[in-house]
Coordinates of C-alpha atoms and ligand atoms in Angstrom, one line a residue:
X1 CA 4.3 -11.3 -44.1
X2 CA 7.9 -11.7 -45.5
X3 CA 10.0 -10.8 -42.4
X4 CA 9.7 -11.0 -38.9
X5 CA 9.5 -7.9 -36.2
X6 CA 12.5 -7.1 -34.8
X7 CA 13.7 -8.7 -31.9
X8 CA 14.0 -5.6 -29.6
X9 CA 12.3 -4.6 -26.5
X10 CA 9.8 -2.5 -28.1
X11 CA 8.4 -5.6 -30.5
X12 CA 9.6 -9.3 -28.7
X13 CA 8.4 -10.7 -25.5
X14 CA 5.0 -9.3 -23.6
X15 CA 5.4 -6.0 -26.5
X16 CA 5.6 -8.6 -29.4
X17 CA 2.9 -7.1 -31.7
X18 CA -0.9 -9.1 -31.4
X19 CA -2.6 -8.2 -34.7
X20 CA -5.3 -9.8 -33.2
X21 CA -9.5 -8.3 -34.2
X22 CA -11.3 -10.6 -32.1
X23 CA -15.1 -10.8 -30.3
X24 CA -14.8 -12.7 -27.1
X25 CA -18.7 -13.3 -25.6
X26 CA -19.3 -14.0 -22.1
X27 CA -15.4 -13.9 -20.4
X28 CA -15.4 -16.1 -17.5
X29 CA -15.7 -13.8 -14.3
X30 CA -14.4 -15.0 -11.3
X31 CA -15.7 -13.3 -7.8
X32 CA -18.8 -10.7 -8.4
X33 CA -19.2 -7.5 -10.4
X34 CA -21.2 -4.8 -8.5
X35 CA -24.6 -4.3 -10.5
X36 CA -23.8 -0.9 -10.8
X37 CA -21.0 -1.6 -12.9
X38 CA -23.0 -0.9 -16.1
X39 CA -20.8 0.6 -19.7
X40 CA -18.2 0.6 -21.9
X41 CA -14.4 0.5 -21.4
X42 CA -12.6 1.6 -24.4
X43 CA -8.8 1.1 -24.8
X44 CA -6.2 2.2 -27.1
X45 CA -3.4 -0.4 -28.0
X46 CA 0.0 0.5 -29.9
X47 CA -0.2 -2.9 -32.2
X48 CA 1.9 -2.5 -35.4
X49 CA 0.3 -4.3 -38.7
X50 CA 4.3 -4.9 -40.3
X51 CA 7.4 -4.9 -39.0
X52 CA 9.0 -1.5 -39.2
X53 CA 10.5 0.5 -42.4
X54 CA 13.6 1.3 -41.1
X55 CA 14.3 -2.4 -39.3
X56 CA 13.7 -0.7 -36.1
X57 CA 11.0 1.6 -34.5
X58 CA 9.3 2.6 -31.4
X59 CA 6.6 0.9 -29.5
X60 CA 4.7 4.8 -30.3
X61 CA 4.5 3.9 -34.3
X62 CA 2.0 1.3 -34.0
X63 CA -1.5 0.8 -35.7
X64 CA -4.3 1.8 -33.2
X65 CA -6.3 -1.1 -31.8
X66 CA -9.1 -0.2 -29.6
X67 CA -10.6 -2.3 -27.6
X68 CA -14.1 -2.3 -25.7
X69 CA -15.1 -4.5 -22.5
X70 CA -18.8 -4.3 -22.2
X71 CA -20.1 -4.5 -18.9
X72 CA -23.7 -5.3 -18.7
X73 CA -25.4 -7.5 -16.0
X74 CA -22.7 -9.1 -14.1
X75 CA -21.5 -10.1 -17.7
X76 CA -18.4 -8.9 -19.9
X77 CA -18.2 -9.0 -23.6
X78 CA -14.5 -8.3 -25.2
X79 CA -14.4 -6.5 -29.0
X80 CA -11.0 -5.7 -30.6
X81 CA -10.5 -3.8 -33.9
X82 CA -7.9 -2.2 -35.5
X83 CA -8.7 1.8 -36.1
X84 CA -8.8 1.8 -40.2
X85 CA -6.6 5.1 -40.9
X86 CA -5.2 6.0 -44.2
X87 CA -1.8 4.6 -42.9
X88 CA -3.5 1.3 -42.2
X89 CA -5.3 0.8 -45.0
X90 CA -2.5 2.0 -47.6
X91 CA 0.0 -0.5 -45.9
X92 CA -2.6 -3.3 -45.8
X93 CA -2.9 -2.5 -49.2
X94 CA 1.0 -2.7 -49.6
X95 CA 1.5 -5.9 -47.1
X96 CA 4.2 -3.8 -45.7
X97 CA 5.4 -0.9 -43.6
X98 CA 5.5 2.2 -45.5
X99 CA 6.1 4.6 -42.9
X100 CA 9.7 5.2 -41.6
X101 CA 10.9 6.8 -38.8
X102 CA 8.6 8.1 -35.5
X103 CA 6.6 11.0 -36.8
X104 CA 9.2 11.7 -39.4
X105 CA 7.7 11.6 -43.2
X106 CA 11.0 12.3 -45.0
X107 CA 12.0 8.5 -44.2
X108 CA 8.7 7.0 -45.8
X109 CA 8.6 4.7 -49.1
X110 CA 8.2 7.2 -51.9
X111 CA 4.8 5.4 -52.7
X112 CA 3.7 7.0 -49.3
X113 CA 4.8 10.5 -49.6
X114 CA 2.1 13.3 -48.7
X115 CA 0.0 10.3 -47.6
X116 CA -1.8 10.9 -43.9
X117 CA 0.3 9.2 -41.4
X118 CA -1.7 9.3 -38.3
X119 CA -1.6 5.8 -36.5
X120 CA -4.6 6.8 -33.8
X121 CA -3.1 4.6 -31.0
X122 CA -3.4 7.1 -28.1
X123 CA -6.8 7.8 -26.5
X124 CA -10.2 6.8 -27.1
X125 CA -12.9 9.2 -26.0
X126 CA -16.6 9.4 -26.1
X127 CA -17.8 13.4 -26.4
X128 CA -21.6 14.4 -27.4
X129 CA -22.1 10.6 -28.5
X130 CA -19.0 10.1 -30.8
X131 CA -16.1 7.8 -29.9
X132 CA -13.1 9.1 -31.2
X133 CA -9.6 7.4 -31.2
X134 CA -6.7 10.2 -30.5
X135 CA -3.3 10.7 -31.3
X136 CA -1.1 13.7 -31.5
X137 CA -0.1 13.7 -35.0
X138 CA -3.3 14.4 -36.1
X139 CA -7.0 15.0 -36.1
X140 CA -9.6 12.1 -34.4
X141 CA -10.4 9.7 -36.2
X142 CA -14.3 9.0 -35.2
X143 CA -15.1 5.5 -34.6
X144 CA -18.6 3.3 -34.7
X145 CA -18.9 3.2 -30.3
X146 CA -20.9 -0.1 -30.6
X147 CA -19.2 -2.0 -33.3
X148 CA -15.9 -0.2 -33.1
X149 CA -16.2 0.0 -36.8
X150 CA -13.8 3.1 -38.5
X151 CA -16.2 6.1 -39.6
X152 CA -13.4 8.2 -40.8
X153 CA -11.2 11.1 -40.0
X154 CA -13.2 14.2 -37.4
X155 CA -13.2 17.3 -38.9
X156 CA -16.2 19.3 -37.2
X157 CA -17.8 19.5 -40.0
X158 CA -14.7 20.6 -41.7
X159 CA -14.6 23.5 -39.9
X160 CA -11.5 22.6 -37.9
X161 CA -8.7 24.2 -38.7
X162 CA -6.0 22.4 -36.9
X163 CA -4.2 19.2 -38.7
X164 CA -3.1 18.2 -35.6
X165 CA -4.7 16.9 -32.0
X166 CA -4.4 16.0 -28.7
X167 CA -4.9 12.9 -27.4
X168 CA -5.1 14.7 -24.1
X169 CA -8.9 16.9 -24.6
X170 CA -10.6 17.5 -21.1
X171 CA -14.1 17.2 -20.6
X172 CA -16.0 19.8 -18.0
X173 CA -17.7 17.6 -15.4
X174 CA -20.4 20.3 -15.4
X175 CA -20.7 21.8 -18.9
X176 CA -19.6 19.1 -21.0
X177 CA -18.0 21.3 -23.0
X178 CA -14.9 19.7 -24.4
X179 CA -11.3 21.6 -24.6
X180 CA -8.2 20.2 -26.7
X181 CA -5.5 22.1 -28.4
X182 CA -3.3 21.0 -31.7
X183 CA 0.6 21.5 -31.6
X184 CA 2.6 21.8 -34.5
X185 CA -0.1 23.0 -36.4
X186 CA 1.2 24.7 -38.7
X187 CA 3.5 22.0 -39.8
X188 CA 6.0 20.0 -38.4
X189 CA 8.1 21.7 -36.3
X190 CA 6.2 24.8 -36.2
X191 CA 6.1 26.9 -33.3
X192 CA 1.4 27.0 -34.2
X193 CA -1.0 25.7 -31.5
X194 CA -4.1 25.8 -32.0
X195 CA -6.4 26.2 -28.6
X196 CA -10.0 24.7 -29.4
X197 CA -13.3 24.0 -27.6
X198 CA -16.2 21.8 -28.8
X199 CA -19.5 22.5 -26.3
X200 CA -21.7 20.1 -25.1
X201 CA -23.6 19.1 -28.5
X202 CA -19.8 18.1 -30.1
X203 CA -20.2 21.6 -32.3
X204 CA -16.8 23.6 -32.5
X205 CA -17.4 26.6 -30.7
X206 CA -14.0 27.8 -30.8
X207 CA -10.2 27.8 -32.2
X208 CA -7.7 30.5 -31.9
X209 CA -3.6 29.6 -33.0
X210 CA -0.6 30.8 -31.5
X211 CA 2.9 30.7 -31.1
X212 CA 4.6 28.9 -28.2
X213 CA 8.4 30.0 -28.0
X214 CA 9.9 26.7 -28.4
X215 CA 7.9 23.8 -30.5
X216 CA 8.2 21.2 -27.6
X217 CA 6.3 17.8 -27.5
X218 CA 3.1 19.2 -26.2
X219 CA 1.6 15.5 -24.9
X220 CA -0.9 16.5 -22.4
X221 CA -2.2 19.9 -21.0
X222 CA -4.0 21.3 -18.3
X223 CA -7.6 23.1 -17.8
X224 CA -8.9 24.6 -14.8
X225 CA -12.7 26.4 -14.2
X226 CA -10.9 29.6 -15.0
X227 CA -7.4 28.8 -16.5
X228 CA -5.7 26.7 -19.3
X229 CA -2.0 25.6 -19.0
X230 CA 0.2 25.0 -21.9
X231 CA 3.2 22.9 -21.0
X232 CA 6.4 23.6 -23.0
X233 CA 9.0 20.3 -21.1
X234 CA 12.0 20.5 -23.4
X235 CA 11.7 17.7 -25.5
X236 CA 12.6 19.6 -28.8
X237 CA 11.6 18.9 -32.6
X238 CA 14.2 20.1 -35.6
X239 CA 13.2 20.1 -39.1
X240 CA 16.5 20.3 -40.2
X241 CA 17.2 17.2 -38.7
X242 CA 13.7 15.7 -39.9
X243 CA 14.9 16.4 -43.4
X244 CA 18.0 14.6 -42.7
X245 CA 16.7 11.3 -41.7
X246 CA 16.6 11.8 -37.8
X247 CA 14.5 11.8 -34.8
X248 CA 11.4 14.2 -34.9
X249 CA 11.7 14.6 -31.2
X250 CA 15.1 15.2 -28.6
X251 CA 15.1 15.7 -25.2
X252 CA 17.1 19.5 -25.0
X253 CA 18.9 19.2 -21.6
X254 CA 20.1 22.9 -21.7
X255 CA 16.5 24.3 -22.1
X256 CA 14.1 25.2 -19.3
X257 CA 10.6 24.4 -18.8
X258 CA 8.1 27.1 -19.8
X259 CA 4.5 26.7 -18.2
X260 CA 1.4 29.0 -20.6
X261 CA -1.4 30.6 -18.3
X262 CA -4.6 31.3 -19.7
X263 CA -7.4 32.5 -18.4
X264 CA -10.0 29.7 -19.7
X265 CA -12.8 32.3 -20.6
X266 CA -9.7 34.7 -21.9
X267 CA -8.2 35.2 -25.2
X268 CA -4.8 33.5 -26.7
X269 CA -2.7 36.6 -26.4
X270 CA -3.5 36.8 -22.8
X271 CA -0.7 33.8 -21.7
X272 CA 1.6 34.3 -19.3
X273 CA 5.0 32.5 -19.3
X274 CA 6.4 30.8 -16.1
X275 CA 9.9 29.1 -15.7
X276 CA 10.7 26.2 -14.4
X277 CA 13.5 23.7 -14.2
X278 CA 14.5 21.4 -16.6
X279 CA 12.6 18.1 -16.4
X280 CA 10.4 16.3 -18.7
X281 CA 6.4 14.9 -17.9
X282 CA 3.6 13.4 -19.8
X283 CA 0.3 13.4 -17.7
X284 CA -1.2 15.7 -15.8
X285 CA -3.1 14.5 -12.7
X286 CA -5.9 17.9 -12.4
X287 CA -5.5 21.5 -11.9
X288 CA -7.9 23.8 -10.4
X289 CA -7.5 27.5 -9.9
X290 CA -8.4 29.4 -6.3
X291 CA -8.4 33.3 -6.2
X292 CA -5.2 34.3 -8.5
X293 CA -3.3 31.1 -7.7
X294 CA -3.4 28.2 -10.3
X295 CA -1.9 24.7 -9.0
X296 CA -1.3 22.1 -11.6
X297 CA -0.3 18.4 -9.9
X298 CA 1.3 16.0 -12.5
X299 CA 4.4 13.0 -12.8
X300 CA 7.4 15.0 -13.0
X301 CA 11.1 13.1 -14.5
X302 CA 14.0 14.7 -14.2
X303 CA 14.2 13.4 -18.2
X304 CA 12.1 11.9 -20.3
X305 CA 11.0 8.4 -19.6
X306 CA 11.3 6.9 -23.5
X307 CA 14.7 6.1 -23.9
X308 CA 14.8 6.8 -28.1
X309 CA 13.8 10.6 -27.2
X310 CA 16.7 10.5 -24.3
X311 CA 19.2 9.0 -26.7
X312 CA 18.4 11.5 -29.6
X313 CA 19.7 14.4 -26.8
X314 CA 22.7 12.9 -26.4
X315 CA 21.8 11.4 -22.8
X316 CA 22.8 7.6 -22.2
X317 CA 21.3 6.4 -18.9
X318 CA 19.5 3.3 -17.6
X319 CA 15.6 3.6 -17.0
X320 CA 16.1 2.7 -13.4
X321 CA 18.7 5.2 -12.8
X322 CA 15.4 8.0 -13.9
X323 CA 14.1 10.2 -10.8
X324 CA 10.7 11.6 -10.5
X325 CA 8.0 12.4 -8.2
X326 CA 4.1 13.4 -8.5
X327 CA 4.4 17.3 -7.9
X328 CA 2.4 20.5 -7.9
X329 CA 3.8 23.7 -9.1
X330 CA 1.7 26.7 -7.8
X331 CA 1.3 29.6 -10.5
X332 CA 0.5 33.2 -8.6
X333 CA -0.9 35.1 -11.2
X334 CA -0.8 38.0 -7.9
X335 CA 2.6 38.3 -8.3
X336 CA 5.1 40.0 -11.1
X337 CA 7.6 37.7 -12.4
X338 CA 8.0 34.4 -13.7
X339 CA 8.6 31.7 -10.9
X340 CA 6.8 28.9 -9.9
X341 CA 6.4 27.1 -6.3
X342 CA 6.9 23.5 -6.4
X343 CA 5.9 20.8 -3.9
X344 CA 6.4 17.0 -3.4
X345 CA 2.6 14.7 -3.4
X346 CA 3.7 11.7 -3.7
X347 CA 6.0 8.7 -5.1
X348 CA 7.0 8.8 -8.4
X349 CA 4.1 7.3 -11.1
X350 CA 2.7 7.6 -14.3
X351 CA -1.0 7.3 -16.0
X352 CA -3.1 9.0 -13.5
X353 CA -6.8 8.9 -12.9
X354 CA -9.5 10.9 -11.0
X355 CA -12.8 10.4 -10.6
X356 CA -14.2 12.6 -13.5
X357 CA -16.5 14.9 -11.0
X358 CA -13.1 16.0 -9.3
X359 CA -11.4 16.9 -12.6
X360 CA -10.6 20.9 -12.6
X361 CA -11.3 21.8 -9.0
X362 CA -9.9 21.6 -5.8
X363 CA -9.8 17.5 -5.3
X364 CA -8.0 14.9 -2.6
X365 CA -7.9 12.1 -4.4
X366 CA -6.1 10.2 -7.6
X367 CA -4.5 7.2 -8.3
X368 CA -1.8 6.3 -10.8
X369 CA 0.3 3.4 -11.9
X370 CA 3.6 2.8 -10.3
X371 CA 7.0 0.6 -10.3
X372 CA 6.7 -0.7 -6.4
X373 CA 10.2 -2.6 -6.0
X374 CA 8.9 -4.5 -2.8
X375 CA 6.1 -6.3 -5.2
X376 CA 8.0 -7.9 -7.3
X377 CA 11.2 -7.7 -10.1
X378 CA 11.0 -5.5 -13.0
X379 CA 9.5 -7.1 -15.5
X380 CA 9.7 -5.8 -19.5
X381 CA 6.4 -4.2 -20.6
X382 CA 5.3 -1.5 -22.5
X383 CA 7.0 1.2 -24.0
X384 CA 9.6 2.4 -21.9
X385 CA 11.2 -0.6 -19.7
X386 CA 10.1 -2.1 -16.6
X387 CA 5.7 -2.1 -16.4
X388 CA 4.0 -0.5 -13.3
X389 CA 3.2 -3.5 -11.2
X390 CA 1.1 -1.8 -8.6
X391 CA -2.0 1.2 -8.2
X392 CA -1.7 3.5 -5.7
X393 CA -4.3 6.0 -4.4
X394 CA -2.8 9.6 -3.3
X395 CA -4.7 11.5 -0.8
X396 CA -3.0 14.5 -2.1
X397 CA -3.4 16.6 0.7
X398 CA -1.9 14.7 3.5
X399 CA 0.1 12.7 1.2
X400 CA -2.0 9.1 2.5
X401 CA -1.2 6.6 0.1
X402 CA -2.6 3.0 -0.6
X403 CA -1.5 0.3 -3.1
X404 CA -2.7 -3.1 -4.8
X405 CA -0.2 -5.0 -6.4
X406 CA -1.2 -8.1 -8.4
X407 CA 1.8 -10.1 -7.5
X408 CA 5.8 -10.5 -8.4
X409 CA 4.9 -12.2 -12.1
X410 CA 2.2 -9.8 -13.6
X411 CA 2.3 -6.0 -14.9
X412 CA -0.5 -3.9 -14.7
X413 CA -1.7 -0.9 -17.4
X414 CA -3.7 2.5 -16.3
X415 CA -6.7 1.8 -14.9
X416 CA -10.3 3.2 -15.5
X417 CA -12.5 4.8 -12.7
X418 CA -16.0 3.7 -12.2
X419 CA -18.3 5.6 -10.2
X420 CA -21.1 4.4 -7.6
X421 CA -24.1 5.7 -7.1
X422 CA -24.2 4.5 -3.2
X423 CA -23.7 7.4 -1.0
X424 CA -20.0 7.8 0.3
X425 CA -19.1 5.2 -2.0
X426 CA -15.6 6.0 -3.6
X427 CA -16.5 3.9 -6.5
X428 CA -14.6 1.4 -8.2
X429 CA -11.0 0.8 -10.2
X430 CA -10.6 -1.5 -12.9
X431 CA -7.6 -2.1 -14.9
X432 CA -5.6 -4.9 -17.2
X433 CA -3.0 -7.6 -15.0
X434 CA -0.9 -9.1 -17.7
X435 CA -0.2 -12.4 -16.0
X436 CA 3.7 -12.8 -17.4
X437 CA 3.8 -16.2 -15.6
X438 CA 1.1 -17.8 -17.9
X439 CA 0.7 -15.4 -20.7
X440 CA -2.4 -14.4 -20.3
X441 CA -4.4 -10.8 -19.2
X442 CA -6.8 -10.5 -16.7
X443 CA -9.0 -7.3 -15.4
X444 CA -9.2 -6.6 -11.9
X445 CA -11.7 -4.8 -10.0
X446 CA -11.0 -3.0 -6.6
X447 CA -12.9 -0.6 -4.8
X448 CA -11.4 2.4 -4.9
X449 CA -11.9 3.5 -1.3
X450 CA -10.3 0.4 -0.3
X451 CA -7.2 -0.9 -2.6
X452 CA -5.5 -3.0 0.0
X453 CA -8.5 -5.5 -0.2
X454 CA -7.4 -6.3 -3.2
X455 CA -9.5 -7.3 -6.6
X456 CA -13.9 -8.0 -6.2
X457 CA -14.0 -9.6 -9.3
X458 CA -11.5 -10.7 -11.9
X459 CA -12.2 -11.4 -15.4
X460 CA -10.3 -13.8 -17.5
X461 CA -9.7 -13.3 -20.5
X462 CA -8.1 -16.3 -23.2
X463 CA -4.9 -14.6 -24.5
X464 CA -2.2 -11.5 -23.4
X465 CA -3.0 -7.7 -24.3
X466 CA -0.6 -5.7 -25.7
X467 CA 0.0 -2.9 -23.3
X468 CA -2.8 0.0 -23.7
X469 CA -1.8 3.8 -23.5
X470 CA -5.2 5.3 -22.3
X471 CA -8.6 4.0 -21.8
X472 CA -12.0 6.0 -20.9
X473 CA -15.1 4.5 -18.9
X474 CA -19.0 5.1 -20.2
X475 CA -21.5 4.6 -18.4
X476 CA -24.4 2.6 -19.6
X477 CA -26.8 5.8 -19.4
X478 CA -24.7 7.3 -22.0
X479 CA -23.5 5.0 -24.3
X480 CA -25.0 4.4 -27.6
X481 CA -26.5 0.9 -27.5
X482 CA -25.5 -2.5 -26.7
X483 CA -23.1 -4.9 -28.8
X484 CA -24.5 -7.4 -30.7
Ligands
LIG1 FE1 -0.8 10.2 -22.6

């Protein structure tokens, strides 16, 4: 490598890039791991190969890395491996960057030009025995489960359609049926979505495009048993401005949120438009419909949390000065008109996660990530400023919250669920500490009935990990073998 990464927030210090494919056997485990704690923990990692094009870039652009902790027998076995996309393997090729600008192709090397860009850092998810790694800009890319080895880009077959997908699908607890959507997919900038479902045997059983009436950065969405919600937050894409060198993506201050209603079972030209204030979100916690009323619960900012997408609006603030809260805005398809109810459940958080039985029906509990000032200073970490240092879980019906915090030198990134078998048993939490004071990341598992006990069993593992974006549990019943 010929130059260094930049030394900005999004590429020095805890965020400085790893690089690093690696097989750890045997970490050292410290305390007990329940013996029902039995699968797979997939992560995805932002972890850039070269320093960036342009001399600057965001934490978003990187290479996917995904890692896997195997859980089996009281045991933990660590694999890391870079996801081998087109992008990766041309610049590999290359030794450098080729790519410019965040989801912008008009700034790429000339030798990269109509070349697929897709850096697959988002989501990795296991549906009908595949493990795909997700991000937005563009379709899975399907990856070996065991040895984390790159199969190659998911089509269905070729039957998809859409050149574009969410790293946001939901899986039906009960049908494991599968629904995502593409945006922009008719092009950058285009107005397209495509709405898709893959049933329970990963076979594409449905796809049907339409237009949205602004092309807004569509990150996550929203199913129910009987509806589908497409979120339109005004964070704004411009070809013109593409084709002039700039930001894909700018927060729109002067535009309103628009919230899609579908019914689930329902065809495309069947939405129904709701307004709502201008804000900006990323993750929705659940949603679940009951009668004609559909309530979707997810981290609401009064602007977007990444500062590039806040600075290409025009808005200069400080992350601390950003408000939020975890909210649910009622839809009552009953009614005429466009408004939506909103209501307060909690502190303001980020990267939530239920227990996957609760996910699209009426539920009380979630937890998510969040910046608890009494646990320690902020500490740089991830992509947008200060990490989450503590997990909370929301009884989001009475509002009951409980937290575990690691301590005032360590970070924490979104943590996975693990379910228990024992009657009454909420099951179990696990998720990365990066231990700022000695450079080094550990795992932590709590039970998730009872955070304020703190961790039952932390693993150690010999080096820092880059901050994740999303992970997804597997149980051993359903994972595809054993690595070895
Ligand atoms: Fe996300």
């Amino acid at each position: 490598m010929t130059s260094p990464f930049p030394a900005t927030p999004d590429f020095s210090g805890h965020n400085t890039p790893s690089r690093i494919e690696c097989d750890i056997f045997d970490l050292v485990v410290e305390g007990t791991l329940p013996t029902e704690f039995e699968g797979s923990w997939y992560r995805s990692v932002p972890d850039p190969q070269y320093p960036p094009l342009m001399g600057d870039d965001t934490y978003l652009s990187g290479d996917g890395m995904v890692s896997l902790f195997r859980f089996e027998k009281g045991h933990v076995d660590f694999k890391m491996r870079y996801v081998q996309t087109e992008r990766w393997k041309n610049e590999r090729a290359a030794r450098r960057s080729l790519h410019g600008l965040y989801r912008n192709p008009y700034t790429d090397d000339p030798s990269a030009r109509g070349k697929g860009r897709g850096a697959a850092n988002t989501t990795p998810i296991v549906h009908a025995g595949r493990l795909f790694a997700l991000k937005e800009d563009s379709r899975a890319w399907e990856l070996d489960p065991v040895t984390l080895a790159t199969v190659g880009e998911w089509s269905y077959g070729g039957r998809l359609r859409t050149p574009t997908m969410t790293a946001h699908p939901r899986i039906d607890p009960d049908t494991g049926e599968m629904y995502f959507f593409g945006y922009e997919a008719g092009g950058l900038a285009s107005r397209e979505v495509a709405f898709c479902v893959a049933d329970k045997n990963g076979e594409l059983i449905r796809e049907d495009w339409f237009e949205v009436p602004f092309c807004a950065l569509m990150h996550d969405f929203a199913v129910t048993k009987e509806h589908v919600i497409f979120p339109l937050f005004p964070i704004t894409a411009s070809l013109e401005r593409m084709q002039a060198g700039g930001p894909h993506w700018a927060w729109d201050g002067s535009r309103e949120t628009l919230m899609g209603v579908m019914p689930r079972a329902g065809r495309v030209d069947q939405i129904r438009w709701f307004r709502g204030p201008t804000c900006s979100a990323f993750h929705f916690f659940n949603a679940f419909s009951e009668g004609n009323k559909v309530y979707a619960d997810f981290s609401l900012s009064d602007v977007p949390a990444f500062q590039f997408i806040r600075e290409a609006g025009g808005l200069q603030i400080r992350p601390d000065q950003l408000k939020g809260n975890i909210v649910r805005w009622t839809f009552d398809l009953g009614k005429p008109g466009d408004g939506i109810e909103s209501q307060v459940l909690g502190p303001s958080g980020d990267l939530p996660r239920l227990a996957d039985k609760d996910a699209m029906r009426p539920y009380d509990i979630a937890y998510y990530c969040r910046y608890e000032p009494t646990a320690g200073p902020p500490i740089l970490s991830g992509p947008v400023g200060a990490g989450f240092n503590a997990i909370s879980r929301l009884e989001v019906n009475t509002g009951r919250l409980t937290t575990v915090a690691p301590g005032p030198t360590s970070t924490l990134q979104e943590p996975i669920h693990v379910p228990s078998a024992q009657p009454g048993h909420e099951g179990y939490l696990a998720f990365v500490v990066d231990r700022h004071d000695e450079n080094l990341a550990e795992v932590h598992v709590v039970e998730a009935g009872h955070l304020e006990k703190g961790p039952i069993a932390r693993i150690k593992l010999p080096m820092r990990l880059r901050s994740g974006v999303h992970g997804n549990w597997v149980p051993a019943a359903a994972a595809a073998g054993s690595p070895r």
